[in-house]
Amino acid sequence: KAGVTQTPRYLIKTRGQQVTLSCSPISGHRSVSWYQQTPGQGLQFLFEYFSETQRNKGNFPGRFSGRQFSNSRSEMNVSTLELGDSALYLCASSLELPSPLHFGNGTRLTVT
Amino acid sequence: AQSVAQPEDQVNVAEGNPLTVKCTYSVSGNPYLFWYVQYPNRGLQFLLKYITGDNLVKGSYGFEAEFNKSQTSFHLKKPSALVSDSALYFCAYNFNKFYFGSGTKLNVKP
């Protein structure tokens, strides 16, 4: 079974630009979650989608948004990028909780 | 507030020695507890979970964890450490969504 796939693996953007990250979950997984990982803040929960509906949301500004498609694939968008948005963005999929999360290898975003 | 805590930023152990990575939780009700490992530039990999039942949980790569309700702990253990176990380890609990600890860097020296 293919794992969670995140594209692209690396991104370099300039302040003020916007970016879209993509995540393809494991087949059959309907829950997709997004996390931001930075050395200083650790793993921060962004949001979770289940069957195209946002089920949970973390404490991030409105510049961070996401969506899930009918095939469970998910995208997250960050608008008006700031230097502090530089991070590893991780996507995870799962069966209905409390099944474990299965993570992709992340997208490394660098904002200059 | 519900949370998990990893009191040690870093743990150093010699290859062949037993290792312990600590995790304590503050969760109301019955917690669903997990351990994950992260290698450089990779996502997190699931190691093991405690949902209910036996307090000693066995997981991947020879790791195990002991759920201790009286001490509200869920320490990760391995009888004999390998250099390849060197990585970042996260404890997590699930209550509607996942909450992760701050992570512990494990260094296993040859």
PDB file of C-alpha atoms in Angstrom:
ATOM      1  CA  LYS A   1       0.000   0.000   0.000  1.00  0.00           C
ATOM      2  CA  ALA A   2       1.408   3.381  -0.930  1.00  0.00           C
ATOM      3  CA  GLY A   3       2.138   5.730   1.951  1.00  0.00           C
ATOM      4  CA  VAL A   4       1.197   9.359   2.371  1.00  0.00           C
ATOM      5  CA  THR A   5       2.621  11.446  -0.456  1.00  0.00           C
ATOM      6  CA  GLN A   6       3.387  15.127  -0.119  1.00  0.00           C
ATOM      7  CA  THR A   7       4.379  17.409  -2.951  1.00  0.00           C
ATOM      8  CA  PRO A   8       6.552  19.260  -3.462  1.00  0.00           C
ATOM      9  CA  ARG A   9       9.333  18.202  -1.102  1.00  0.00           C
ATOM     10  CA  TYR A  10      11.014  21.579  -1.114  1.00  0.00           C
ATOM     11  CA  LEU A  11       9.789  25.083  -1.818  1.00  0.00           C
ATOM     12  CA  ILE A  12      11.463  28.473  -1.725  1.00  0.00           C
ATOM     13  CA  LYS A  13       9.179  31.476  -1.761  1.00  0.00           C
ATOM     14  CA  THR A  14       9.473  35.207  -1.186  1.00  0.00           C
ATOM     15  CA  ARG A  15       7.668  37.160   1.508  1.00  0.00           C
ATOM     16  CA  GLY A  16       4.206  38.198   0.401  1.00  0.00           C
ATOM     17  CA  GLN A  17       3.741  35.341  -2.016  1.00  0.00           C
ATOM     18  CA  GLN A  18       1.325  32.498  -1.532  1.00  0.00           C
ATOM     19  CA  VAL A  19       1.922  28.749  -1.647  1.00  0.00           C
ATOM     20  CA  THR A  20      -0.137  25.577  -2.053  1.00  0.00           C
ATOM     21  CA  LEU A  21       0.986  22.252  -0.661  1.00  0.00           C
ATOM     22  CA  SER A  22      -0.521  18.929  -1.634  1.00  0.00           C
ATOM     23  CA  CYS A  23      -1.119  15.689   0.225  1.00  0.00           C
ATOM     24  CA  SER A  24      -2.337  12.337  -1.016  1.00  0.00           C
ATOM     25  CA  PRO A  25      -3.397  10.087   1.871  1.00  0.00           C
ATOM     26  CA  ILE A  26      -3.184   6.336   2.138  1.00  0.00           C
ATOM     27  CA  SER A  27      -5.958   4.703   0.174  1.00  0.00           C
ATOM     28  CA  GLY A  28      -9.036   4.297   2.353  1.00  0.00           C
ATOM     29  CA  HIS A  29      -8.032   6.958   4.861  1.00  0.00           C
ATOM     30  CA  ARG A  30     -10.626   9.687   5.108  1.00  0.00           C
ATOM     31  CA  SER A  31      -8.990  11.812   7.772  1.00  0.00           C
ATOM     32  CA  VAL A  32      -6.169  14.151   6.784  1.00  0.00           C
ATOM     33  CA  SER A  33      -4.349  16.401   9.238  1.00  0.00           C
ATOM     34  CA  TRP A  34      -1.719  19.072   8.723  1.00  0.00           C
ATOM     35  CA  TYR A  35       1.079  20.063  11.089  1.00  0.00           C
ATOM     36  CA  GLN A  36       3.749  22.723  11.089  1.00  0.00           C
ATOM     37  CA  GLN A  37       7.111  21.717  12.538  1.00  0.00           C
ATOM     38  CA  THR A  38       9.759  24.241  13.523  1.00  0.00           C
ATOM     39  CA  PRO A  39      12.774  23.886  15.811  1.00  0.00           C
ATOM     40  CA  GLY A  40      11.427  26.432  18.260  1.00  0.00           C
ATOM     41  CA  GLN A  41       7.744  25.537  18.366  1.00  0.00           C
ATOM     42  CA  GLY A  42       7.824  21.807  17.763  1.00  0.00           C
ATOM     43  CA  LEU A  43       4.786  20.209  16.131  1.00  0.00           C
ATOM     44  CA  GLN A  44       1.852  22.558  15.808  1.00  0.00           C
ATOM     45  CA  PHE A  45      -1.543  21.328  14.662  1.00  0.00           C
ATOM     46  CA  LEU A  46      -3.001  23.270  11.757  1.00  0.00           C
ATOM     47  CA  PHE A  47      -6.250  21.537  10.859  1.00  0.00           C
ATOM     48  CA  GLU A  48      -7.915  18.222  10.197  1.00  0.00           C
ATOM     49  CA  TYR A  49     -10.305  17.283   7.421  1.00  0.00           C
ATOM     50  CA  PHE A  50     -12.647  14.341   7.308  1.00  0.00           C
ATOM     51  CA  SER A  51     -14.856  13.600   4.318  1.00  0.00           C
ATOM     52  CA  GLU A  52     -14.238  17.080   2.858  1.00  0.00           C
ATOM     53  CA  THR A  53     -15.217  18.855   6.095  1.00  0.00           C
ATOM     54  CA  GLN A  54     -12.872  20.658   8.427  1.00  0.00           C
ATOM     55  CA  ARG A  55     -13.288  18.861  11.711  1.00  0.00           C
ATOM     56  CA  ASN A  56     -10.672  20.563  13.864  1.00  0.00           C
ATOM     57  CA  LYS A  57      -8.600  23.684  13.606  1.00  0.00           C
ATOM     58  CA  GLY A  58      -5.479  24.853  15.401  1.00  0.00           C
ATOM     59  CA  ASN A  59      -4.487  28.352  16.437  1.00  0.00           C
ATOM     60  CA  PHE A  60      -3.134  29.723  13.195  1.00  0.00           C
ATOM     61  CA  PRO A  61      -4.090  32.951  11.438  1.00  0.00           C
ATOM     62  CA  GLY A  62      -6.556  32.975   8.580  1.00  0.00           C
ATOM     63  CA  ARG A  63      -3.676  33.078   6.100  1.00  0.00           C
ATOM     64  CA  PHE A  64      -3.492  29.333   6.587  1.00  0.00           C
ATOM     65  CA  SER A  65      -6.307  27.447   4.934  1.00  0.00           C
ATOM     66  CA  GLY A  66      -6.968  24.014   3.623  1.00  0.00           C
ATOM     67  CA  ARG A  67      -9.417  21.831   1.834  1.00  0.00           C
ATOM     68  CA  GLN A  68     -10.090  18.211   1.098  1.00  0.00           C
ATOM     69  CA  PHE A  69     -11.413  16.744  -2.112  1.00  0.00           C
ATOM     70  CA  SER A  70     -13.841  13.909  -2.632  1.00  0.00           C
ATOM     71  CA  ASN A  71     -10.948  11.475  -3.195  1.00  0.00           C
ATOM     72  CA  SER A  72      -9.555  12.493   0.251  1.00  0.00           C
ATOM     73  CA  ARG A  73      -6.596  14.308  -1.255  1.00  0.00           C
ATOM     74  CA  SER A  74      -5.923  17.535   0.592  1.00  0.00           C
ATOM     75  CA  GLU A  75      -4.272  20.856  -0.048  1.00  0.00           C
ATOM     76  CA  MET A  76      -3.193  23.589   2.282  1.00  0.00           C
ATOM     77  CA  ASN A  77      -2.625  27.168   1.251  1.00  0.00           C
ATOM     78  CA  VAL A  78      -0.639  29.887   2.922  1.00  0.00           C
ATOM     79  CA  SER A  79      -1.171  33.408   1.658  1.00  0.00           C
ATOM     80  CA  THR A  80       0.924  36.506   2.221  1.00  0.00           C
ATOM     81  CA  LEU A  81       3.923  34.492   3.338  1.00  0.00           C
ATOM     82  CA  GLU A  82       6.020  35.694   6.257  1.00  0.00           C
ATOM     83  CA  LEU A  83       9.564  34.736   7.206  1.00  0.00           C
ATOM     84  CA  GLY A  84       8.179  32.905  10.240  1.00  0.00           C
ATOM     85  CA  ASP A  85       6.240  30.553   8.001  1.00  0.00           C
ATOM     86  CA  SER A  86       9.480  28.797   7.117  1.00  0.00           C
ATOM     87  CA  ALA A  87       8.983  25.283   8.415  1.00  0.00           C
ATOM     88  CA  LEU A  88       8.479  21.629   7.621  1.00  0.00           C
ATOM     89  CA  TYR A  89       4.797  21.063   6.849  1.00  0.00           C
ATOM     90  CA  LEU A  90       3.640  17.556   7.557  1.00  0.00           C
ATOM     91  CA  CYS A  91       0.499  15.857   6.393  1.00  0.00           C
ATOM     92  CA  ALA A  92      -0.893  12.771   8.074  1.00  0.00           C
ATOM     93  CA  SER A  93      -3.764  10.484   7.262  1.00  0.00           C
ATOM     94  CA  SER A  94      -5.613   7.949   9.329  1.00  0.00           C
ATOM     95  CA  LEU A  95      -8.619   5.777   9.608  1.00  0.00           C
ATOM     96  CA  GLU A  96     -11.157   6.908  12.161  1.00  0.00           C
ATOM     97  CA  LEU A  97      -9.464   7.911  15.384  1.00  0.00           C
ATOM     98  CA  PRO A  98      -7.931   6.570  17.628  1.00  0.00           C
ATOM     99  CA  SER A  99      -6.126   4.831  14.800  1.00  0.00           C
ATOM    100  CA  PRO A 100      -2.544   6.088  14.520  1.00  0.00           C
ATOM    101  CA  LEU A 101      -1.570   8.855  12.147  1.00  0.00           C
ATOM    102  CA  HIS A 102       0.528   7.990   9.112  1.00  0.00           C
ATOM    103  CA  PHE A 103       2.778  10.838   8.066  1.00  0.00           C
ATOM    104  CA  GLY A 104       4.217  11.911   4.764  1.00  0.00           C
ATOM    105  CA  ASN A 105       7.822  13.091   4.527  1.00  0.00           C
ATOM    106  CA  GLY A 106       6.737  16.697   4.523  1.00  0.00           C
ATOM    107  CA  THR A 107       7.244  19.800   2.460  1.00  0.00           C
ATOM    108  CA  ARG A 108      10.139  22.005   3.507  1.00  0.00           C
ATOM    109  CA  LEU A 109       9.082  25.612   2.939  1.00  0.00           C
ATOM    110  CA  THR A 110      11.658  28.362   3.045  1.00  0.00           C
ATOM    111  CA  VAL A 111      10.475  31.969   2.918  1.00  0.00           C
ATOM    112  CA  THR A 112      13.102  34.565   2.017  1.00  0.00           C
TER     113      THR A 112
ATOM    114  CA  ALA B   1      -5.464  21.580  30.341  1.00  0.00           C
ATOM    115  CA  GLN B   2      -4.802  18.246  28.737  1.00  0.00           C
ATOM    116  CA  SER B   3      -1.240  17.685  27.633  1.00  0.00           C
ATOM    117  CA  VAL B   4       1.716  15.389  27.310  1.00  0.00           C
ATOM    118  CA  ALA B   5       5.179  16.327  28.496  1.00  0.00           C
ATOM    119  CA  GLN B   6       8.587  15.033  27.574  1.00  0.00           C
ATOM    120  CA  PRO B   7      10.857  16.279  30.348  1.00  0.00           C
ATOM    121  CA  GLU B   8      14.139  15.537  28.587  1.00  0.00           C
ATOM    122  CA  ASP B   9      15.219  17.400  25.463  1.00  0.00           C
ATOM    123  CA  GLN B  10      17.985  14.886  24.891  1.00  0.00           C
ATOM    124  CA  VAL B  11      18.919  11.403  26.057  1.00  0.00           C
ATOM    125  CA  ASN B  12      22.356   9.907  25.572  1.00  0.00           C
ATOM    126  CA  VAL B  13      22.981   6.187  25.821  1.00  0.00           C
ATOM    127  CA  ALA B  14      25.713   3.802  24.773  1.00  0.00           C
ATOM    128  CA  GLU B  15      25.004   1.151  22.181  1.00  0.00           C
ATOM    129  CA  GLY B  16      23.896  -2.098  23.815  1.00  0.00           C
ATOM    130  CA  ASN B  17      22.597  -0.396  26.934  1.00  0.00           C
ATOM    131  CA  PRO B  18      18.899  -0.123  27.767  1.00  0.00           C
ATOM    132  CA  LEU B  19      17.210   3.133  26.888  1.00  0.00           C
ATOM    133  CA  THR B  20      14.255   5.002  28.309  1.00  0.00           C
ATOM    134  CA  VAL B  21      12.553   8.055  26.853  1.00  0.00           C
ATOM    135  CA  LYS B  22      10.140   9.632  29.291  1.00  0.00           C
ATOM    136  CA  CYS B  23       6.615  10.866  28.766  1.00  0.00           C
ATOM    137  CA  THR B  24       4.020  12.020  31.274  1.00  0.00           C
ATOM    138  CA  TYR B  25       0.450  12.946  30.544  1.00  0.00           C
ATOM    139  CA  SER B  26      -2.260  15.074  31.994  1.00  0.00           C
ATOM    140  CA  VAL B  27      -5.469  13.863  30.421  1.00  0.00           C
ATOM    141  CA  SER B  28      -8.943  13.431  31.783  1.00  0.00           C
ATOM    142  CA  GLY B  29     -10.612  10.119  31.176  1.00  0.00           C
ATOM    143  CA  ASN B  30      -8.912   7.185  29.510  1.00  0.00           C
ATOM    144  CA  PRO B  31      -6.054   8.394  27.326  1.00  0.00           C
ATOM    145  CA  TYR B  32      -5.095   7.059  23.934  1.00  0.00           C
ATOM    146  CA  LEU B  33      -1.289   7.322  23.979  1.00  0.00           C
ATOM    147  CA  PHE B  34       1.199   6.954  21.147  1.00  0.00           C
ATOM    148  CA  TRP B  35       4.918   7.037  20.400  1.00  0.00           C
ATOM    149  CA  TYR B  36       6.398   8.226  17.121  1.00  0.00           C
ATOM    150  CA  VAL B  37       9.955   8.443  15.819  1.00  0.00           C
ATOM    151  CA  GLN B  38      11.313  10.958  13.331  1.00  0.00           C
ATOM    152  CA  TYR B  39      14.531  10.610  11.339  1.00  0.00           C
ATOM    153  CA  PRO B  40      16.134  13.686   9.748  1.00  0.00           C
ATOM    154  CA  ASN B  41      14.140  15.212   6.890  1.00  0.00           C
ATOM    155  CA  ARG B  42      11.443  12.596   7.238  1.00  0.00           C
ATOM    156  CA  GLY B  43       7.933  12.462   8.586  1.00  0.00           C
ATOM    157  CA  LEU B  44       6.999  10.810  11.855  1.00  0.00           C
ATOM    158  CA  GLN B  45       6.746   7.038  11.986  1.00  0.00           C
ATOM    159  CA  PHE B  46       4.307   5.273  14.289  1.00  0.00           C
ATOM    160  CA  LEU B  47       5.991   3.026  16.875  1.00  0.00           C
ATOM    161  CA  LEU B  48       3.259   1.881  19.253  1.00  0.00           C
ATOM    162  CA  LYS B  49       0.035   2.837  20.970  1.00  0.00           C
ATOM    163  CA  TYR B  50      -1.867   2.266  24.180  1.00  0.00           C
ATOM    164  CA  ILE B  51      -5.634   2.219  23.947  1.00  0.00           C
ATOM    165  CA  THR B  52      -6.676  -0.154  26.690  1.00  0.00           C
ATOM    166  CA  GLY B  53      -5.678  -3.500  28.144  1.00  0.00           C
ATOM    167  CA  ASP B  54      -2.167  -4.617  29.043  1.00  0.00           C
ATOM    168  CA  ASN B  55      -0.033  -1.860  30.492  1.00  0.00           C
ATOM    169  CA  LEU B  56       3.044  -3.092  28.607  1.00  0.00           C
ATOM    170  CA  VAL B  57       2.738  -2.361  24.927  1.00  0.00           C
ATOM    171  CA  LYS B  58       5.120  -3.782  22.347  1.00  0.00           C
ATOM    172  CA  GLY B  59       5.818  -1.957  19.128  1.00  0.00           C
ATOM    173  CA  SER B  60       8.072  -1.727  16.115  1.00  0.00           C
ATOM    174  CA  TYR B  61      11.875  -2.140  16.065  1.00  0.00           C
ATOM    175  CA  GLY B  62      11.986  -3.776  19.520  1.00  0.00           C
ATOM    176  CA  PHE B  63      10.496  -0.802  21.351  1.00  0.00           C
ATOM    177  CA  GLU B  64       7.973  -1.125  24.134  1.00  0.00           C
ATOM    178  CA  ALA B  65       6.209   1.270  26.461  1.00  0.00           C
ATOM    179  CA  GLU B  66       4.687   0.937  29.880  1.00  0.00           C
ATOM    180  CA  PHE B  67       1.453   2.686  30.738  1.00  0.00           C
ATOM    181  CA  ASN B  68       1.433   3.648  34.416  1.00  0.00           C
ATOM    182  CA  LYS B  69      -1.838   5.177  35.515  1.00  0.00           C
ATOM    183  CA  SER B  70      -0.754   6.032  39.051  1.00  0.00           C
ATOM    184  CA  GLN B  71       2.294   7.921  37.816  1.00  0.00           C
ATOM    185  CA  THR B  72       0.524   9.207  34.672  1.00  0.00           C
ATOM    186  CA  SER B  73       3.491   8.081  32.601  1.00  0.00           C
ATOM    187  CA  PHE B  74       4.020   6.297  29.314  1.00  0.00           C
ATOM    188  CA  HIS B  75       7.773   5.817  29.028  1.00  0.00           C
ATOM    189  CA  LEU B  76       9.319   4.345  25.899  1.00  0.00           C
ATOM    190  CA  LYS B  77      11.895   1.615  26.447  1.00  0.00           C
ATOM    191  CA  LYS B  78      14.213  -0.690  24.605  1.00  0.00           C
ATOM    192  CA  PRO B  79      16.396  -3.354  26.235  1.00  0.00           C
ATOM    193  CA  SER B  80      19.430  -2.832  23.997  1.00  0.00           C
ATOM    194  CA  ALA B  81      19.971   0.396  22.059  1.00  0.00           C
ATOM    195  CA  LEU B  82      21.318   0.532  18.525  1.00  0.00           C
ATOM    196  CA  VAL B  83      23.168   3.413  16.887  1.00  0.00           C
ATOM    197  CA  SER B  84      20.411   3.399  14.283  1.00  0.00           C
ATOM    198  CA  ASP B  85      17.876   4.245  17.031  1.00  0.00           C
ATOM    199  CA  SER B  86      19.315   7.756  17.142  1.00  0.00           C
ATOM    200  CA  ALA B  87      16.410  10.006  16.181  1.00  0.00           C
ATOM    201  CA  LEU B  88      13.775  12.366  17.526  1.00  0.00           C
ATOM    202  CA  TYR B  89      11.004  10.732  19.542  1.00  0.00           C
ATOM    203  CA  PHE B  90       7.554  12.126  20.170  1.00  0.00           C
ATOM    204  CA  CYS B  91       4.949  11.097  22.677  1.00  0.00           C
ATOM    205  CA  ALA B  92       1.353  11.942  21.763  1.00  0.00           C
ATOM    206  CA  TYR B  93      -2.171  11.485  22.966  1.00  0.00           C
ATOM    207  CA  ASN B  94      -5.424  11.552  21.114  1.00  0.00           C
ATOM    208  CA  PHE B  95      -8.571  13.276  22.313  1.00  0.00           C
ATOM    209  CA  ASN B  96     -10.622  14.352  19.291  1.00  0.00           C
ATOM    210  CA  LYS B  97      -7.298  15.303  17.739  1.00  0.00           C
ATOM    211  CA  PHE B  98      -3.639  14.495  18.364  1.00  0.00           C
ATOM    212  CA  TYR B  99      -1.498  16.423  20.825  1.00  0.00           C
ATOM    213  CA  PHE B 100       2.262  15.945  20.619  1.00  0.00           C
ATOM    214  CA  GLY B 101       4.978  16.395  23.198  1.00  0.00           C
ATOM    215  CA  SER B 102       7.961  18.602  22.499  1.00  0.00           C
ATOM    216  CA  GLY B 103      10.148  15.717  21.427  1.00  0.00           C
ATOM    217  CA  THR B 104      13.268  14.032  22.838  1.00  0.00           C
ATOM    218  CA  LYS B 105      16.416  13.635  20.828  1.00  0.00           C
ATOM    219  CA  LEU B 106      17.956  10.224  21.412  1.00  0.00           C
ATOM    220  CA  ASN B 107      21.687   9.848  20.808  1.00  0.00           C
ATOM    221  CA  VAL B 108      23.062   6.330  20.822  1.00  0.00           C
ATOM    222  CA  LYS B 109      26.848   6.267  20.799  1.00  0.00           C
ATOM    223  CA  PRO B 110      28.898   3.307  19.586  1.00  0.00           C
TER     224      PRO B 110
END
